[in-house]
Backbone as a chain_set.jsonl record, in Angstrom:
{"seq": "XXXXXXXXXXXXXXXXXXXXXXXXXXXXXXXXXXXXXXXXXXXXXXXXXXXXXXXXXXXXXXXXXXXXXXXXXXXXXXXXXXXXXXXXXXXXXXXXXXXXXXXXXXXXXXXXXXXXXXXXXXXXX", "coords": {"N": [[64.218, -86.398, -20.637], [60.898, -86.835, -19.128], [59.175, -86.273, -15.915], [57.269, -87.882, -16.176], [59.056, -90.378, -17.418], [60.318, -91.157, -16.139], [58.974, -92.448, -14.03], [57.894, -94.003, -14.963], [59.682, -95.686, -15.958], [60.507, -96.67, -13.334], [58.271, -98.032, -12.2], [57.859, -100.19, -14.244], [60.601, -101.49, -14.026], [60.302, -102.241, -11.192], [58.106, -104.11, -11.649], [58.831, -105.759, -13.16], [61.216, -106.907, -11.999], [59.326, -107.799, -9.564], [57.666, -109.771, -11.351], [60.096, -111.893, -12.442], [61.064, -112.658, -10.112], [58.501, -114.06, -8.888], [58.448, -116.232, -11.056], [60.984, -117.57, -10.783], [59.592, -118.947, -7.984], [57.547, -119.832, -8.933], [58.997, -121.884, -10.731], [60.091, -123.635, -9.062], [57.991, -124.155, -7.6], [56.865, -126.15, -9.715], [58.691, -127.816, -10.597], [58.506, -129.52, -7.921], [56.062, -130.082, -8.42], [56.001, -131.758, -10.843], [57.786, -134.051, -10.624], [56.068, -134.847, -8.511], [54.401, -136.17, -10.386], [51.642, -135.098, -10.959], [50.177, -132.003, -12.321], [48.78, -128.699, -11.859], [46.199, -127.317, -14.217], [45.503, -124.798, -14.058], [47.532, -123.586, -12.737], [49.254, -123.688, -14.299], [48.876, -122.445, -16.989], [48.55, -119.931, -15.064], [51.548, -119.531, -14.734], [52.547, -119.812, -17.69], [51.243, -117.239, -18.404], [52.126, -115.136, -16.539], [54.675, -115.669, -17.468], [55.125, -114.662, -20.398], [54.484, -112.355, -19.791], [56.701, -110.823, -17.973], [58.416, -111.285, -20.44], [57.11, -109.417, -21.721], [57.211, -106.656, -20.071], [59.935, -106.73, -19.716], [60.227, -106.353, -22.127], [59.205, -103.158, -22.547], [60.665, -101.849, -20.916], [62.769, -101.876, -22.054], [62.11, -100.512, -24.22], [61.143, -97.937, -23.369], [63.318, -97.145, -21.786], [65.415, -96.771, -24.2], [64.885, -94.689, -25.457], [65.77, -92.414, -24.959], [68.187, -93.226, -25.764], [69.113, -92.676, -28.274], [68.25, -93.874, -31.302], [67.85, -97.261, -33.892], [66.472, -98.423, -37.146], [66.249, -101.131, -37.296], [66.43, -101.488, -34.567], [63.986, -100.054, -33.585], [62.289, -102.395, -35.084], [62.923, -104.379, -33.994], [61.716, -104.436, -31.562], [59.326, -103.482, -32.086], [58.358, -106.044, -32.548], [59.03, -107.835, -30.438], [57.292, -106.844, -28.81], [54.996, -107.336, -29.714], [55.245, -110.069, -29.944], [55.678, -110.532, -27.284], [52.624, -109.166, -25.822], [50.452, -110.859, -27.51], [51.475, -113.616, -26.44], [50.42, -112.343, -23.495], [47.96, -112.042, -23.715], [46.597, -114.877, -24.626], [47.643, -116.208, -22.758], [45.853, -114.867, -20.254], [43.307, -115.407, -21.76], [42.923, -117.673, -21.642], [42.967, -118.583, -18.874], [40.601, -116.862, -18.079], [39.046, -118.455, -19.375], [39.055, -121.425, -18.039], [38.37, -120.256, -15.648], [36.027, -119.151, -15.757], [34.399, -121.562, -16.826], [35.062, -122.92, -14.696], [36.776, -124.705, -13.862], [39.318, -124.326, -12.731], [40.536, -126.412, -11.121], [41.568, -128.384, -12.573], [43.54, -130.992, -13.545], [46.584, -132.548, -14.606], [47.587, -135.632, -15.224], [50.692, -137.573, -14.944], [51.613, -140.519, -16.124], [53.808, -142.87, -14.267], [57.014, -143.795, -14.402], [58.262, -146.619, -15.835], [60.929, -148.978, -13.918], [61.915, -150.616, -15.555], [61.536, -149.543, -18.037], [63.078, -147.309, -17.614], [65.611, -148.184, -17.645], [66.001, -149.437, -19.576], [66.555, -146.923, -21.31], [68.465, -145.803, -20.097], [70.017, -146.928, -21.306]], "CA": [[63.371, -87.409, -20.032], [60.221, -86.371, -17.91], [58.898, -86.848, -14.361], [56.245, -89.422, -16.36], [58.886, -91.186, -18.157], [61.171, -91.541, -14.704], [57.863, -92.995, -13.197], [57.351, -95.541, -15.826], [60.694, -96.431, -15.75], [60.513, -97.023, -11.937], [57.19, -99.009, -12.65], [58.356, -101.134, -15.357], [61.293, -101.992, -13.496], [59.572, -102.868, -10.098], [57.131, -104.932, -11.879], [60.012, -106.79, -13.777], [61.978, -107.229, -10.735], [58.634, -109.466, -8.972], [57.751, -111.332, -12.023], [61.291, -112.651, -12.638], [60.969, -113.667, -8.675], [57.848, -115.015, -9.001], [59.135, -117.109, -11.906], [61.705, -118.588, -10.256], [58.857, -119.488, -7.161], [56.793, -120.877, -9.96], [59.62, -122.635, -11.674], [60.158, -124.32, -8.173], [56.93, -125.328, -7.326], [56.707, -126.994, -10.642], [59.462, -128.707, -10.367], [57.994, -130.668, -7.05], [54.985, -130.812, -8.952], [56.329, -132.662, -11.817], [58.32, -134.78, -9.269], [54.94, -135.975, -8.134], [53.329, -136.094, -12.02], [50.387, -134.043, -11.092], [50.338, -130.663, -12.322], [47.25, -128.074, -11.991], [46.627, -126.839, -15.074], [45.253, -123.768, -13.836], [49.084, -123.157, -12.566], [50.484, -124.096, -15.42], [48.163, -121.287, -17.745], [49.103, -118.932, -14.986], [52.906, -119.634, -15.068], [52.394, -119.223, -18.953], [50.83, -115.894, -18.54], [53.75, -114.401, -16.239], [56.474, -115.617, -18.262], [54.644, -113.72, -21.364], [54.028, -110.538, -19.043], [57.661, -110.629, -17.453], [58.994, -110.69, -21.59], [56.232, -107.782, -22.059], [57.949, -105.535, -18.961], [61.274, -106.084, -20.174], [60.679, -104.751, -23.608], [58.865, -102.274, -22.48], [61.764, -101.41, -20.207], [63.804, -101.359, -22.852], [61.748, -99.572, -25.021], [61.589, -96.613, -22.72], [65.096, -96.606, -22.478], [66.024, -96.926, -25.702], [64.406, -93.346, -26.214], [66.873, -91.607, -24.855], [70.051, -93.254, -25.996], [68.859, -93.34, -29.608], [67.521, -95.833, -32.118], [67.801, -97.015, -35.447], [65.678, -98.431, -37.92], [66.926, -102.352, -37.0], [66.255, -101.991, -33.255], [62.627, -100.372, -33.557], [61.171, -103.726, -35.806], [62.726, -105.674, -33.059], [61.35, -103.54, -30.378], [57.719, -103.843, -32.099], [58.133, -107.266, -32.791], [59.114, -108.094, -28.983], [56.25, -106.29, -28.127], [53.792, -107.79, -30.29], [55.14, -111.631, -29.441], [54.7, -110.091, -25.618], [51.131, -108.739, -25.58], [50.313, -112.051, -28.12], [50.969, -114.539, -24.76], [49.951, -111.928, -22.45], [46.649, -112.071, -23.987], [46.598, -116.194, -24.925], [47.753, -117.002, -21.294], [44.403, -114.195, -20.069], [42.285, -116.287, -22.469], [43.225, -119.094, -21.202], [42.671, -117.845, -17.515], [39.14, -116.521, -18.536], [38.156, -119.75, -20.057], [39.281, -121.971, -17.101], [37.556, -119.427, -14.641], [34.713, -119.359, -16.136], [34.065, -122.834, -16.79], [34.86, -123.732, -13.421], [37.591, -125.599, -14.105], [40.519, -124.263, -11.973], [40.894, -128.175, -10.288], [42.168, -130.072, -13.647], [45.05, -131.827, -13.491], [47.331, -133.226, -15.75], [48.394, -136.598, -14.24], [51.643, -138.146, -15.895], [52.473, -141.994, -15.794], [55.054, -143.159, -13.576], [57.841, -144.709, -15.688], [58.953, -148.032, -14.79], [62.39, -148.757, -13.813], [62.423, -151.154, -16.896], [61.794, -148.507, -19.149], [64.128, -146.21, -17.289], [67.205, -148.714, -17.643], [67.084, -149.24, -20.972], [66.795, -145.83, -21.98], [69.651, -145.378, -19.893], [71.507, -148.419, -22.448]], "C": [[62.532, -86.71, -18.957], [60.044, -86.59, -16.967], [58.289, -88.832, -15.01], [57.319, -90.527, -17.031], [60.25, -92.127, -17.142], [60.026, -92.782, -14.361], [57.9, -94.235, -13.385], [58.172, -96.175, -15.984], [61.156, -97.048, -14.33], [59.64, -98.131, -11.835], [57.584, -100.411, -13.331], [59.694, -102.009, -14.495], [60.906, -103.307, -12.014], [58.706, -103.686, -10.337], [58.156, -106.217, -12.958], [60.553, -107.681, -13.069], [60.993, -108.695, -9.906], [58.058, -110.527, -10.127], [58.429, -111.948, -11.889], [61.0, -113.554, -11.047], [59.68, -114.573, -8.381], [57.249, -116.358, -9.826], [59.977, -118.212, -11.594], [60.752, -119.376, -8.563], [58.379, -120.362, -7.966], [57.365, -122.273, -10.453], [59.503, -123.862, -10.103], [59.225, -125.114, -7.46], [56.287, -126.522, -8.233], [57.411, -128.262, -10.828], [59.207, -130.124, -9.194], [56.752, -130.809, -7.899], [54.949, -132.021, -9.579], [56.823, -133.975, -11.931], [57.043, -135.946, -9.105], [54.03, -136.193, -8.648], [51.903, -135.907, -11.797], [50.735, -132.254, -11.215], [48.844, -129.898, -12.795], [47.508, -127.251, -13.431], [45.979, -125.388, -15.094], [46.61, -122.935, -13.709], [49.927, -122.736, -13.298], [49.846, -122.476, -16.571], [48.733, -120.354, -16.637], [51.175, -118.54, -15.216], [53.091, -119.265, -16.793], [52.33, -117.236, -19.651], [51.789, -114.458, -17.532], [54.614, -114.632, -16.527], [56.133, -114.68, -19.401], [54.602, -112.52, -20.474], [55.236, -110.078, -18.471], [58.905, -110.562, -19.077], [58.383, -109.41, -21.591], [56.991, -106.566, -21.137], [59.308, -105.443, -19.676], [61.637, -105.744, -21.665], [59.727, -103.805, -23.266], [60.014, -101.302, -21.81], [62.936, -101.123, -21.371], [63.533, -100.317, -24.124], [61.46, -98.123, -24.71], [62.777, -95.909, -22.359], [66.139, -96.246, -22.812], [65.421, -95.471, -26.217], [64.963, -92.312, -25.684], [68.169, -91.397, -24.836], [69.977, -93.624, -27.565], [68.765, -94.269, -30.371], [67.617, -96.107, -33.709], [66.558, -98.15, -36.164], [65.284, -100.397, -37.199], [66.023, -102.629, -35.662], [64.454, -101.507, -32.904], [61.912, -101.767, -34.383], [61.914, -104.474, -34.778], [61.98, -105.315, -32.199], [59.629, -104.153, -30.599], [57.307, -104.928, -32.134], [58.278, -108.356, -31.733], [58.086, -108.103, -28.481], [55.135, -107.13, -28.237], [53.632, -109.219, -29.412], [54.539, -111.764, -28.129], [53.409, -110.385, -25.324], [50.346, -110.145, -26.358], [49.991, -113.345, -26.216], [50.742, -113.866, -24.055], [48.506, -112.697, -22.92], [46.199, -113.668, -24.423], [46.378, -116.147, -23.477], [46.502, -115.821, -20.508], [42.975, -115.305, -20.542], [42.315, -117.239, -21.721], [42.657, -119.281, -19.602], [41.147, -117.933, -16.945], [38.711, -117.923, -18.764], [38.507, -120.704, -18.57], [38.584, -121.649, -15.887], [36.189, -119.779, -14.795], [33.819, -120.891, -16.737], [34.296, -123.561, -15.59], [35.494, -124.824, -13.409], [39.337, -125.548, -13.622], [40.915, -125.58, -11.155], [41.448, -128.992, -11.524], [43.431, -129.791, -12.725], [45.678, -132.257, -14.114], [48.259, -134.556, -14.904], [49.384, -137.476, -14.897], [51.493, -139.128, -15.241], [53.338, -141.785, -15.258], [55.644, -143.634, -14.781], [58.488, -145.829, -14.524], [60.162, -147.839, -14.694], [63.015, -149.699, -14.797], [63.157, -150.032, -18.058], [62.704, -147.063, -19.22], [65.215, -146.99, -17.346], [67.625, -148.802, -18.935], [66.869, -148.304, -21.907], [68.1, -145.174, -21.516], [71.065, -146.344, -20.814], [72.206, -147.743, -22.906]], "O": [[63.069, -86.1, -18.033], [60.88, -87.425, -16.623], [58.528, -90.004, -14.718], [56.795, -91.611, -17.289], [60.831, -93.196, -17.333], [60.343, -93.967, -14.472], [57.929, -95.215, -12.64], [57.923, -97.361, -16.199], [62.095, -97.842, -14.261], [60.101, -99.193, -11.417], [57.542, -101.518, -12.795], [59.596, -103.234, -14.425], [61.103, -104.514, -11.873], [58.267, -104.24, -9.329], [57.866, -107.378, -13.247], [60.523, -108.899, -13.247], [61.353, -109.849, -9.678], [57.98, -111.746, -9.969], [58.09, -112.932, -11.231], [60.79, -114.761, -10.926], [59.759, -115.63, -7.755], [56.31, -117.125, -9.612], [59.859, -119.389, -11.934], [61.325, -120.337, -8.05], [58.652, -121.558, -7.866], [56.768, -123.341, -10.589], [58.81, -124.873, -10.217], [59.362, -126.208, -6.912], [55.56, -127.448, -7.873], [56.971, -129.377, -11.107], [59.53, -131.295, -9.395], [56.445, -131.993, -8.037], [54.305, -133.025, -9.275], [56.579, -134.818, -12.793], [56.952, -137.148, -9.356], [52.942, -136.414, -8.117], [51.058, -136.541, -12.429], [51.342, -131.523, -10.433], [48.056, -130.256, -13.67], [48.559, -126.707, -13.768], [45.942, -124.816, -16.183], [46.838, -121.902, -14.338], [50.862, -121.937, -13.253], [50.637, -121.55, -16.753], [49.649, -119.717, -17.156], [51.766, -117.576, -15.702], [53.868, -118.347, -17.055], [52.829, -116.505, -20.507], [51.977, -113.276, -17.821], [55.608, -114.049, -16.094], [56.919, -113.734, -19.45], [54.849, -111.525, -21.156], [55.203, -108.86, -18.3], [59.988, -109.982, -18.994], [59.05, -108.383, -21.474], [57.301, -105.534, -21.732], [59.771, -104.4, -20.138], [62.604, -105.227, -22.223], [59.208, -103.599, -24.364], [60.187, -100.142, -22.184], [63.778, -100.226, -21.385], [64.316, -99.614, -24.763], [61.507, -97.232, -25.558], [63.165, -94.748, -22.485], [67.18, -95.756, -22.373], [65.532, -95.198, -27.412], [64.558, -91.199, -26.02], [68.956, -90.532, -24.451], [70.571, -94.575, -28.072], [69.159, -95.416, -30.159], [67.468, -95.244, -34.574], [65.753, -98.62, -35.36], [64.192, -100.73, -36.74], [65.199, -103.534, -35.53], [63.712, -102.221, -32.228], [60.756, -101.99, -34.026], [61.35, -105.56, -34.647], [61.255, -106.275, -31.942], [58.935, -104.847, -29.857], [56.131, -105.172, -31.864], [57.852, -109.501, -31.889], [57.693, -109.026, -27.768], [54.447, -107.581, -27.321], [52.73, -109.582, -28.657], [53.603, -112.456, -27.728], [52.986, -111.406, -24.781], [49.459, -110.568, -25.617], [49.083, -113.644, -25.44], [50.664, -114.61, -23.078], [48.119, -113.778, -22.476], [44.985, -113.603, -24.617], [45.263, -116.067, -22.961], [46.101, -116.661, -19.702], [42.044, -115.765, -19.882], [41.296, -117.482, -21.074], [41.904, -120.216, -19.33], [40.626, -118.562, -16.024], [37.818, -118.344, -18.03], [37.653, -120.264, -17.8], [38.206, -122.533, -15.119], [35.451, -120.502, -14.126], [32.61, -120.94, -16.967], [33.822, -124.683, -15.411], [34.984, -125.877, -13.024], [40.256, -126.302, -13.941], [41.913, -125.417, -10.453], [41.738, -130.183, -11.406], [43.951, -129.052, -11.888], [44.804, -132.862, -14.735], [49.268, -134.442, -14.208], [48.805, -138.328, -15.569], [51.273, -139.086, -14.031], [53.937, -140.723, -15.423], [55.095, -143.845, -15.862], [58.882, -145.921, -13.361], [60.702, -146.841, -15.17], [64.23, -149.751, -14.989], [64.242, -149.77, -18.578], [62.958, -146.226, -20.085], [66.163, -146.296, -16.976], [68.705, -148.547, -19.468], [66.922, -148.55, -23.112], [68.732, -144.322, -22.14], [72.294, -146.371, -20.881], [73.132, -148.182, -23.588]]}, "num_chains": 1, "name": "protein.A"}
């Protein structure tokens, strides 16, 4: 294993490490969001696009590795197929980003109905 593949394993890690934490921030501000059935949907596309980028780190993390405790045939097509699903919503939740940006549309909202307390009792029947 080289200096570069120390590095990238230092990298990969450290960039794993603050998604996951800024996942669980996310998850938490969503949660009051949802609470008070407005949610930005600018938020919501980025929350999309770091849960896809925080899978992408940790197969990459594992795909660096995984190259020095050997591999078989099995664990590379999952490896590429991790990857792919990865870079797939990286690049959706980007799009998505882009298009919102650029339309000038970072203020929607998604505003849920209240539910009555009818329709909350007798779903609790």
């Amino acid at each position: 294993m080289g200096g570069i593949d120390i590095l990238l394993l230092i990298a990969y890690f450290i960039s794993f490490i603050c998604a996951l934490l800024l996942m669980a921030a996310l998850f938490l501000y969503f949660r009051k969001r949802f609470r008070a059935r407005v949610v930005s949907l600018f938020m919501l596309a980025a929350f999309f696009f770091l849960g896809a980028y925080t899978v992408k780190m940790a197969v990459a993390f594992w795909i660096r590795f995984s190259i020095t405790s050997g591999d078989s045939a099995v664990y590379a097509a999952l490896k590429s197929q991790g990857w792919a699903i990865a870079q797939t919503g990286t690049t959706l939740g980007l799009v998505i980003l882009t298009v919102l940006m650029y339309t000038r549309r970072q203020d929607l909202f998604m505003i849920f109905p209240a539910v009555k307390e009818e329709a909350k009792r007798d779903a609790d029947a």
